[in-house]
Amino acid sequence: MTKVFCAIDTPDLSRAVSLSSVLSNTGCGLKLGLEFFMSNGPVGVQSIRNAYPDIPIFLDLKFHDIPNTVAGALRAVTRLDVQYLNLHAGGGLEMMRAGLDAVHFEADRLGIAAPRLLAVTVLTSIDQASLSGVGVDADIENQVLRLARLTKNAGLAGVVCSAKEIEILRKDLGDDFILMVPGIRPQGSDNQDQKRVMSPVEAINLGASHLVIGRPITEAVDPQIAVADIISSLA
Ligand code: C5P
């Protein structure tokens, strides 16, 4: 199973392709997000997919809209044949179920493996004051737990969560639920703008199933060695 997903946070297709090429034999996956997608569109994803069909891709577009619109968007991106997609759990149970149905319907129609659908609970950029500001009086941890339970109830495969939520979510949601965790820093690397970081080994030991790691790989002198070191630390 692919444990490490490298965040390719660039609008530049040629940079993304060259990073994919460098990382293609390391055993890591790629996370492509909104910055890449809004610059290069589905064609950009397809060009990486076609050039490196063995690299798993997590397309991190975080959909949040009415159920019918999210279903349509997910149907469209399911055609890209990536391995992980996501939406916001805050869109509600009905939206998540409509999204999941759309993914399965389209994957079945195309005869491809259905991508795993994950949910974002509370963004890590949201603090207690911002949460109250949008009318949610629960504390962050309870809100994350509530939305993660709703995600499981909707039948989705898991959530994207911060390192500090791994333990409680793993305990509450069981072993099969995917916990995809960003904010990871190998020992000795720069925290950059990440406030609360955890090492790859710590996160996996606490129960993370996948790690999202960007700049410690993409800005390393040798990204291939950086990934190899991370992956071997987890063996
Ligand atoms: O470079 P770095 O390892 O900090 O990149 C982490 C990636 O994970 C980025 O793509 C960032 O947008 C994403 N992410 C995050 N924190 C979250 C959700 C996503 O850092 N809570």
XYZ file of C-alpha atoms and ligand atoms in Angstrom:
256
model
C 0.000 0.000 0.000
C 1.221 3.485 -0.861
C 1.737 5.291 2.425
C 3.395 8.520 1.316
C 1.775 11.009 -1.055
C 3.974 13.845 -2.247
C 2.099 17.160 -2.539
C 2.902 18.653 -5.925
C 1.883 22.233 -5.146
C 2.686 24.014 -8.372
C 0.705 25.604 -11.181
C 3.485 24.618 -13.575
C 2.754 21.458 -15.578
C 6.335 20.895 -16.706
C 7.577 21.117 -13.097
C 4.840 18.661 -12.029
C 5.791 16.260 -14.825
C 9.477 16.417 -13.986
C 8.791 15.826 -10.273
C 6.547 12.888 -11.209
C 9.334 11.483 -13.335
C 11.855 11.800 -10.494
C 9.436 10.176 -8.028
C 8.050 7.525 -10.358
C 10.076 4.595 -9.037
C 10.127 5.466 -5.369
C 6.826 3.919 -4.281
C 5.208 7.215 -3.315
C 1.970 8.635 -4.680
C 1.228 12.196 -5.801
C -1.249 14.686 -4.405
C -2.470 17.203 -6.960
C -4.499 20.089 -5.573
C -6.533 23.082 -6.605
C -3.558 25.188 -7.657
C -2.452 22.564 -10.167
C -5.986 21.738 -11.288
C -7.101 25.341 -11.821
C -3.978 25.987 -13.900
C -3.869 22.809 -15.955
C -7.356 21.317 -15.727
C -8.324 17.682 -16.258
C -5.885 17.547 -19.192
C -3.016 18.293 -16.809
C -4.043 15.407 -14.542
C -4.406 13.133 -17.548
C -0.945 13.943 -18.810
C 0.602 12.831 -15.518
C -1.710 9.842 -15.296
C -0.821 8.701 -18.816
C 2.905 9.263 -18.438
C 3.135 7.477 -15.061
C 0.165 5.096 -14.849
C 1.657 3.220 -11.892
C 1.805 6.238 -9.569
C -1.326 6.534 -7.392
C -2.854 10.015 -7.484
C -4.856 11.811 -4.809
C -6.763 14.619 -6.514
C -7.437 17.046 -3.665
C -10.237 19.307 -4.950
C -12.388 19.456 -1.763
C -15.835 19.720 -3.341
C -18.618 21.447 -1.377
C -21.930 22.311 -3.082
C -25.484 20.999 -3.366
C -25.639 17.195 -3.711
C -26.536 17.254 -7.415
C -23.611 19.529 -8.307
C -21.083 17.616 -6.214
C -22.314 14.377 -7.794
C -21.786 15.865 -11.270
C -18.315 17.153 -10.416
C -17.286 13.802 -8.926
C -18.685 11.922 -11.903
C -16.509 14.083 -14.147
C -13.280 13.643 -12.166
C -13.877 9.903 -11.718
C -13.181 9.715 -15.472
C -9.594 10.756 -14.729
C -9.079 7.335 -13.134
C -7.237 8.613 -10.062
C -7.126 6.651 -6.795
C -8.355 9.219 -4.224
C -10.821 12.127 -4.411
C -12.288 14.307 -1.691
C -15.084 16.626 -0.620
C -16.025 18.624 2.498
C -17.904 16.654 5.159
C -19.572 19.971 6.100
C -21.675 19.611 2.924
C -23.716 17.058 4.864
C -24.744 13.423 4.708
C -26.892 13.759 1.620
C -24.126 15.492 -0.325
C -21.560 12.853 0.678
C -23.891 9.994 -0.275
C -24.719 11.599 -3.623
C -21.001 12.079 -4.262
C -20.175 8.504 -3.371
C -22.993 7.117 -5.540
C -21.775 9.212 -8.454
C -18.209 7.942 -8.093
C -19.351 4.311 -8.017
C -21.834 4.734 -10.826
C -19.260 6.315 -13.128
C -16.465 3.898 -12.245
C -18.793 0.928 -12.893
C -19.905 2.430 -16.187
C -16.284 2.808 -17.281
C -15.186 -0.535 -15.868
C -12.444 1.047 -13.751
C -11.641 0.729 -10.033
C -13.657 3.308 -8.095
C -11.468 5.991 -6.509
C -11.601 6.128 -2.704
C -13.646 9.103 -1.591
C -12.336 10.987 1.465
C -13.782 13.925 3.397
C -12.189 17.017 4.873
C -13.620 17.624 8.359
C -12.427 20.973 9.790
C -9.592 22.658 7.888
C -6.479 23.035 10.032
C -6.451 26.729 9.136
C -9.680 27.103 11.165
C -9.199 27.909 14.861
C -11.794 28.006 17.612
C -12.643 31.660 16.929
C -13.150 31.050 13.187
C -15.347 28.051 13.958
C -17.515 30.154 16.304
C -17.529 32.859 13.644
C -19.376 30.528 11.279
C -21.863 29.614 14.000
C -20.406 26.325 15.244
C -20.128 26.330 19.031
C -18.621 22.841 19.416
C -14.928 22.678 20.193
C -12.755 21.778 17.216
C -11.987 18.236 18.325
C -15.654 17.402 18.826
C -16.552 18.963 15.513
C -13.850 16.917 13.746
C -15.121 13.753 15.427
C -18.739 14.525 14.574
C -17.894 15.118 10.892
C -15.655 12.053 10.702
C -18.485 9.889 12.109
C -20.860 11.406 9.567
C -18.330 10.587 6.836
C -18.201 6.974 7.929
C -21.963 6.851 8.169
C -22.192 8.111 4.569
C -20.034 5.151 3.517
C -16.937 7.091 2.492
C -13.499 5.526 2.807
C -11.987 7.982 5.291
C -10.937 11.542 6.090
C -8.056 13.925 5.662
C -7.041 14.943 9.184
C -4.318 16.682 11.139
C -1.712 14.686 13.026
C -3.201 15.685 16.337
C -6.507 14.035 15.444
C -5.070 10.657 14.402
C -5.334 8.971 17.774
C -8.895 9.880 18.609
C -10.186 9.180 15.077
C -8.418 5.830 14.813
C -9.845 4.772 18.159
C -13.356 5.901 17.343
C -13.662 4.889 13.693
C -11.849 1.572 13.586
C -8.955 0.108 11.673
C -10.366 0.223 8.158
C -11.062 3.939 8.029
C -8.484 5.882 5.976
C -6.682 8.708 7.779
C -4.737 10.774 5.236
C -2.505 13.135 7.203
C -0.655 16.308 6.066
C 1.583 18.511 8.263
C 4.310 15.867 8.386
C 7.972 16.747 8.755
C 10.833 14.244 8.754
C 13.294 14.881 11.577
C 15.617 17.757 10.762
C 13.512 19.352 8.036
C 12.154 22.886 8.063
C 8.597 23.328 9.406
C 7.956 26.172 6.942
C 4.416 27.483 7.560
C 3.180 24.290 9.272
C 2.501 25.088 12.939
C 2.007 21.645 14.436
C 4.079 18.971 12.783
C 4.762 15.316 13.409
C 7.386 12.954 12.026
C 6.368 10.251 9.535
C 7.103 7.434 11.990
C 5.150 9.032 14.840
C 2.132 9.622 12.600
C 2.107 6.056 11.272
C 2.592 4.638 14.775
C -0.385 6.635 16.024
C -2.579 5.176 13.286
C -2.271 7.314 10.143
C -2.822 5.228 7.016
C -1.304 7.734 4.562
C 0.931 10.792 4.887
C 0.897 13.878 2.682
C 4.351 15.436 2.495
C 5.198 18.286 0.160
C 8.145 20.641 0.496
C 10.455 18.317 2.485
C 10.440 16.238 -0.727
C 9.896 18.734 -3.533
C 12.440 21.241 -2.195
C 15.056 18.662 -1.216
C 18.351 18.713 -3.087
C 17.485 15.193 -4.225
C 13.724 14.491 -3.959
C 14.265 10.822 -4.792
C 16.570 10.338 -1.819
C 14.260 12.379 0.420
C 11.331 10.043 -0.366
C 13.450 6.922 -0.118
C 14.615 8.018 3.354
C 11.048 8.660 4.497
C 9.754 5.354 3.130
C 12.617 3.365 4.623
C 12.028 5.047 8.014
C 8.540 3.510 7.938
C 9.637 -0.021 7.080
O 4.732 21.222 1.858
P 3.837 20.596 2.900
O 4.312 19.249 3.378
O 3.539 21.543 4.041
O 2.481 20.337 2.104
C 1.352 19.805 2.725
C 0.237 19.649 1.749
O -0.922 19.235 2.446
C -0.144 20.921 1.000
O -0.639 20.519 -0.292
C -1.258 21.492 1.833
O -2.147 22.265 1.093
C -1.945 20.211 2.309
N -2.709 20.351 3.537
C -2.153 20.791 4.735
N -2.926 20.888 5.845
C -4.222 20.547 5.791
C -4.795 20.090 4.603
C -3.989 19.995 3.480
O -0.965 21.086 4.793
N -4.940 20.602 6.868
